[in-house]
Amino acid sequence: MVYRPRYLDKKRNKPIKKQPVLMNTRIEQGKVIMYYSNGYQLICKKRHIECYDSEEKLKWWLGADGKGEIF
């Protein structure tokens, strides 16, 4: 059997999935805007919550009644 270093072993060499980190939060014009490390923006308004990606495309929204949509 040939010696194989641990860092080359496929079972142990899995990429670590990093969770996005909250970087900044602002309040403007009645909405709370949260910026995350992966470029996403979470905008909370009185009626609904919206999430935008780094290219400013709407990813999902959730209304006060619990209804929403994922794009």
Tab-separated table of N, CA and C in Angstrom:
chain	number	residue	atom	x	y	z
A	1	MET	N	0.836	-1.172	0.000
A	1	MET	CA	0.000	0.000	0.000
A	1	MET	C	0.892	1.250	0.000
A	2	VAL	N	0.525	2.188	-0.834
A	2	VAL	CA	1.305	3.412	-0.979
A	2	VAL	C	0.814	4.445	0.037
A	3	TYR	N	1.766	5.126	0.645
A	3	TYR	CA	1.413	6.172	1.606
A	3	TYR	C	0.772	7.346	0.873
A	4	ARG	N	-0.356	7.784	1.353
A	4	ARG	CA	-1.048	8.930	0.766
A	4	ARG	C	-1.267	9.972	1.869
A	5	PRO	N	-0.760	11.179	1.684
A	5	PRO	CA	-0.935	12.213	2.713
A	5	PRO	C	-2.413	12.522	2.958
A	6	ARG	N	-2.709	12.968	4.160
A	6	ARG	CA	-4.098	13.250	4.535
A	6	ARG	C	-4.736	14.328	3.676
A	7	TYR	N	-3.970	15.346	3.275
A	7	TYR	CA	-4.572	16.441	2.511
A	7	TYR	C	-4.948	16.019	1.090
A	8	LEU	N	-4.465	14.866	0.635
A	8	LEU	CA	-4.857	14.355	-0.679
A	8	LEU	C	-6.005	13.351	-0.593
A	9	ASP	N	-6.368	12.960	0.607
A	9	ASP	CA	-7.438	11.993	0.798
A	9	ASP	C	-8.785	12.648	0.471
A	10	LYS	N	-9.549	12.052	-0.438
A	10	LYS	CA	-10.819	12.634	-0.891
A	10	LYS	C	-11.857	12.700	0.224
A	11	LYS	N	-11.807	11.761	1.166
A	11	LYS	CA	-12.775	11.765	2.264
A	11	LYS	C	-12.559	12.954	3.192
A	12	ARG	N	-11.308	13.335	3.398
A	12	ARG	CA	-10.995	14.400	4.350
A	12	ARG	C	-10.871	15.763	3.696
A	13	ASN	N	-10.634	15.829	2.404
A	13	ASN	CA	-10.387	17.097	1.715
A	13	ASN	C	-11.690	17.628	1.114
A	14	LYS	N	-12.582	18.083	1.965
A	14	LYS	CA	-13.853	18.649	1.515
A	14	LYS	C	-13.820	20.150	1.745
A	15	PRO	N	-14.347	20.931	0.811
A	15	PRO	CA	-14.355	22.388	1.017
A	15	PRO	C	-15.261	22.767	2.188
A	16	ILE	N	-14.843	23.755	2.928
A	16	ILE	CA	-15.615	24.230	4.068
A	16	ILE	C	-16.613	25.271	3.573
A	17	LYS	N	-17.883	25.049	3.870
A	17	LYS	CA	-18.912	26.008	3.473
A	17	LYS	C	-18.979	27.099	4.536
A	18	LYS	N	-18.666	28.303	4.128
A	18	LYS	CA	-18.693	29.421	5.064
A	18	LYS	C	-20.067	30.071	5.051
A	19	GLN	N	-20.556	30.376	6.223
A	19	GLN	CA	-21.822	31.075	6.353
A	19	GLN	C	-21.595	32.564	6.109
A	20	PRO	N	-22.527	33.234	5.438
A	20	PRO	CA	-22.371	34.681	5.256
A	20	PRO	C	-22.412	35.407	6.603
A	21	VAL	N	-21.601	36.438	6.703
A	21	VAL	CA	-21.489	37.208	7.938
A	21	VAL	C	-22.132	38.576	7.723
A	22	LEU	N	-22.890	39.033	8.701
A	22	LEU	CA	-23.506	40.356	8.640
A	22	LEU	C	-22.417	41.413	8.770
A	23	MET	N	-22.264	42.240	7.733
A	23	MET	CA	-21.186	43.227	7.697
A	23	MET	C	-21.644	44.613	8.163
A	24	ASN	N	-22.833	45.036	7.730
A	24	ASN	CA	-23.269	46.402	7.996
A	24	ASN	C	-24.796	46.437	8.035
A	25	THR	N	-25.341	47.339	8.825
A	25	THR	CA	-26.791	47.528	8.908
A	25	THR	C	-27.094	49.016	8.885
A	26	ARG	N	-28.080	49.391	8.069
A	26	ARG	CA	-28.497	50.800	7.975
A	26	ARG	C	-30.006	50.889	8.108
A	27	ILE	N	-30.462	52.026	8.591
A	27	ILE	CA	-31.892	52.332	8.625
A	27	ILE	C	-32.085	53.596	7.813
A	28	GLU	N	-32.908	53.500	6.761
A	28	GLU	CA	-33.186	54.685	5.943
A	28	GLU	C	-34.581	54.584	5.350
A	29	GLN	N	-35.308	55.664	5.377
A	29	GLN	CA	-36.649	55.797	4.804
A	29	GLN	C	-37.588	54.676	5.253
A	30	GLY	N	-37.564	54.353	6.513
A	30	GLY	CA	-38.484	53.359	7.052
A	30	GLY	C	-38.141	51.925	6.731
A	31	LYS	N	-36.926	51.618	6.297
A	31	LYS	CA	-36.521	50.247	6.036
A	31	LYS	C	-35.177	49.955	6.692
A	32	VAL	N	-34.985	48.705	7.042
A	32	VAL	CA	-33.718	48.240	7.599
A	32	VAL	C	-32.999	47.490	6.482
A	33	ILE	N	-31.767	47.892	6.174
A	33	ILE	CA	-30.984	47.262	5.115
A	33	ILE	C	-29.773	46.597	5.756
A	34	MET	N	-29.639	45.274	5.552
A	34	MET	CA	-28.518	44.517	6.104
A	34	MET	C	-27.634	44.031	4.963
A	35	TYR	N	-26.347	44.276	5.070
A	35	TYR	CA	-25.379	43.858	4.061
A	35	TYR	C	-24.587	42.668	4.595
A	36	TYR	N	-24.458	41.620	3.773
A	36	TYR	CA	-23.743	40.412	4.180
A	36	TYR	C	-22.432	40.278	3.413
A	37	SER	N	-21.533	39.420	3.915
A	37	SER	CA	-20.195	39.264	3.341
A	37	SER	C	-20.214	38.643	1.946
A	38	ASN	N	-21.260	37.922	1.582
A	38	ASN	CA	-21.332	37.322	0.252
A	38	ASN	C	-21.960	38.261	-0.777
A	39	GLY	N	-22.207	39.512	-0.400
A	39	GLY	CA	-22.745	40.500	-1.327
A	39	GLY	C	-24.257	40.619	-1.306
A	40	TYR	N	-24.942	39.814	-0.508
A	40	TYR	CA	-26.395	39.875	-0.457
A	40	TYR	C	-26.854	41.053	0.397
A	41	GLN	N	-28.013	41.589	0.054
A	41	GLN	CA	-28.660	42.643	0.831
A	41	GLN	C	-30.012	42.115	1.292
A	42	LEU	N	-30.330	42.306	2.541
A	42	LEU	CA	-31.630	41.942	3.078
A	42	LEU	C	-32.328	43.236	3.459
A	43	ILE	N	-33.471	43.513	2.811
A	43	ILE	CA	-34.208	44.754	3.039
A	43	ILE	C	-35.515	44.407	3.741
A	44	CYS	N	-35.691	44.938	4.941
A	44	CYS	CA	-36.899	44.689	5.734
A	44	CYS	C	-37.746	45.947	5.749
A	45	LYS	N	-38.963	45.822	5.217
A	45	LYS	CA	-39.922	46.919	5.246
A	45	LYS	C	-41.048	46.530	6.191
A	46	LYS	N	-41.989	47.414	6.366
A	46	LYS	CA	-43.087	47.136	7.285
A	46	LYS	C	-43.980	46.014	6.753
A	47	ARG	N	-44.145	45.933	5.454
A	47	ARG	CA	-45.055	44.955	4.849
A	47	ARG	C	-44.384	43.648	4.430
A	48	HIS	N	-43.107	43.697	4.027
A	48	HIS	CA	-42.457	42.483	3.539
A	48	HIS	C	-40.934	42.568	3.663
A	49	ILE	N	-40.275	41.421	3.442
A	49	ILE	CA	-38.819	41.307	3.490
A	49	ILE	C	-38.344	40.888	2.105
A	50	GLU	N	-37.290	41.527	1.595
A	50	GLU	CA	-36.731	41.200	0.285
A	50	GLU	C	-35.251	40.886	0.431
A	51	CYS	N	-34.756	39.976	-0.396
A	51	CYS	CA	-33.333	39.645	-0.399
A	51	CYS	C	-32.797	39.800	-1.818
A	52	TYR	N	-31.731	40.584	-1.971
A	52	TYR	CA	-31.090	40.817	-3.259
A	52	TYR	C	-29.689	40.230	-3.236
A	53	ASP	N	-29.219	39.729	-4.392
A	53	ASP	CA	-27.852	39.217	-4.466
A	53	ASP	C	-26.885	40.345	-4.805
A	54	SER	N	-25.613	40.004	-5.034
A	54	SER	CA	-24.583	41.014	-5.270
A	54	SER	C	-24.787	41.761	-6.585
A	55	GLU	N	-25.549	41.193	-7.510
A	55	GLU	CA	-25.843	41.858	-8.784
A	55	GLU	C	-27.146	42.643	-8.712
A	56	GLU	N	-27.681	42.814	-7.515
A	56	GLU	CA	-28.918	43.541	-7.235
A	56	GLU	C	-30.135	42.940	-7.931
A	57	LYS	N	-30.145	41.607	-8.073
A	57	LYS	CA	-31.317	40.897	-8.575
A	57	LYS	C	-32.081	40.346	-7.380
A	58	LEU	N	-33.400	40.432	-7.431
A	58	LEU	CA	-34.243	39.943	-6.343
A	58	LEU	C	-34.162	38.420	-6.291
A	59	LYS	N	-33.776	37.866	-5.138
A	59	LYS	CA	-33.668	36.420	-4.966
A	59	LYS	C	-34.944	35.831	-4.366
A	60	TRP	N	-35.483	36.483	-3.337
A	60	TRP	CA	-36.730	36.027	-2.725
A	60	TRP	C	-37.372	37.157	-1.946
A	61	TRP	N	-38.659	36.995	-1.653
A	61	TRP	CA	-39.366	37.942	-0.800
A	61	TRP	C	-40.351	37.173	0.064
A	62	LEU	N	-40.687	37.762	1.206
A	62	LEU	CA	-41.595	37.145	2.154
A	62	LEU	C	-42.499	38.228	2.713
A	63	GLY	N	-43.803	38.027	2.583
A	63	GLY	CA	-44.766	39.024	3.048
A	63	GLY	C	-45.138	38.829	4.509
A	64	ALA	N	-45.871	39.795	5.056
A	64	ALA	CA	-46.295	39.739	6.455
A	64	ALA	C	-47.286	38.605	6.696
A	65	ASP	N	-48.018	38.198	5.653
A	65	ASP	CA	-48.989	37.116	5.782
A	65	ASP	C	-48.356	35.732	5.646
A	66	GLY	N	-47.039	35.672	5.440
A	66	GLY	CA	-46.335	34.397	5.326
A	66	GLY	C	-46.174	33.910	3.904
A	67	LYS	N	-46.799	34.592	2.951
A	67	LYS	CA	-46.657	34.208	1.554
A	67	LYS	C	-45.403	34.846	0.985
A	68	GLY	N	-44.775	34.176	0.040
A	68	GLY	CA	-43.564	34.712	-0.562
A	68	GLY	C	-43.254	34.014	-1.867
A	69	GLU	N	-42.101	34.329	-2.406
A	69	GLU	CA	-41.706	33.754	-3.688
A	69	GLU	C	-40.183	33.685	-3.750
A	70	ILE	N	-39.671	32.592	-4.318
A	70	ILE	CA	-38.232	32.412	-4.518
A	70	ILE	C	-37.970	32.437	-6.010
A	71	PHE	N	-36.980	33.210	-6.431
A	71	PHE	CA	-36.658	33.323	-7.855
A	71	PHE	C	-35.420	32.525	-8.192
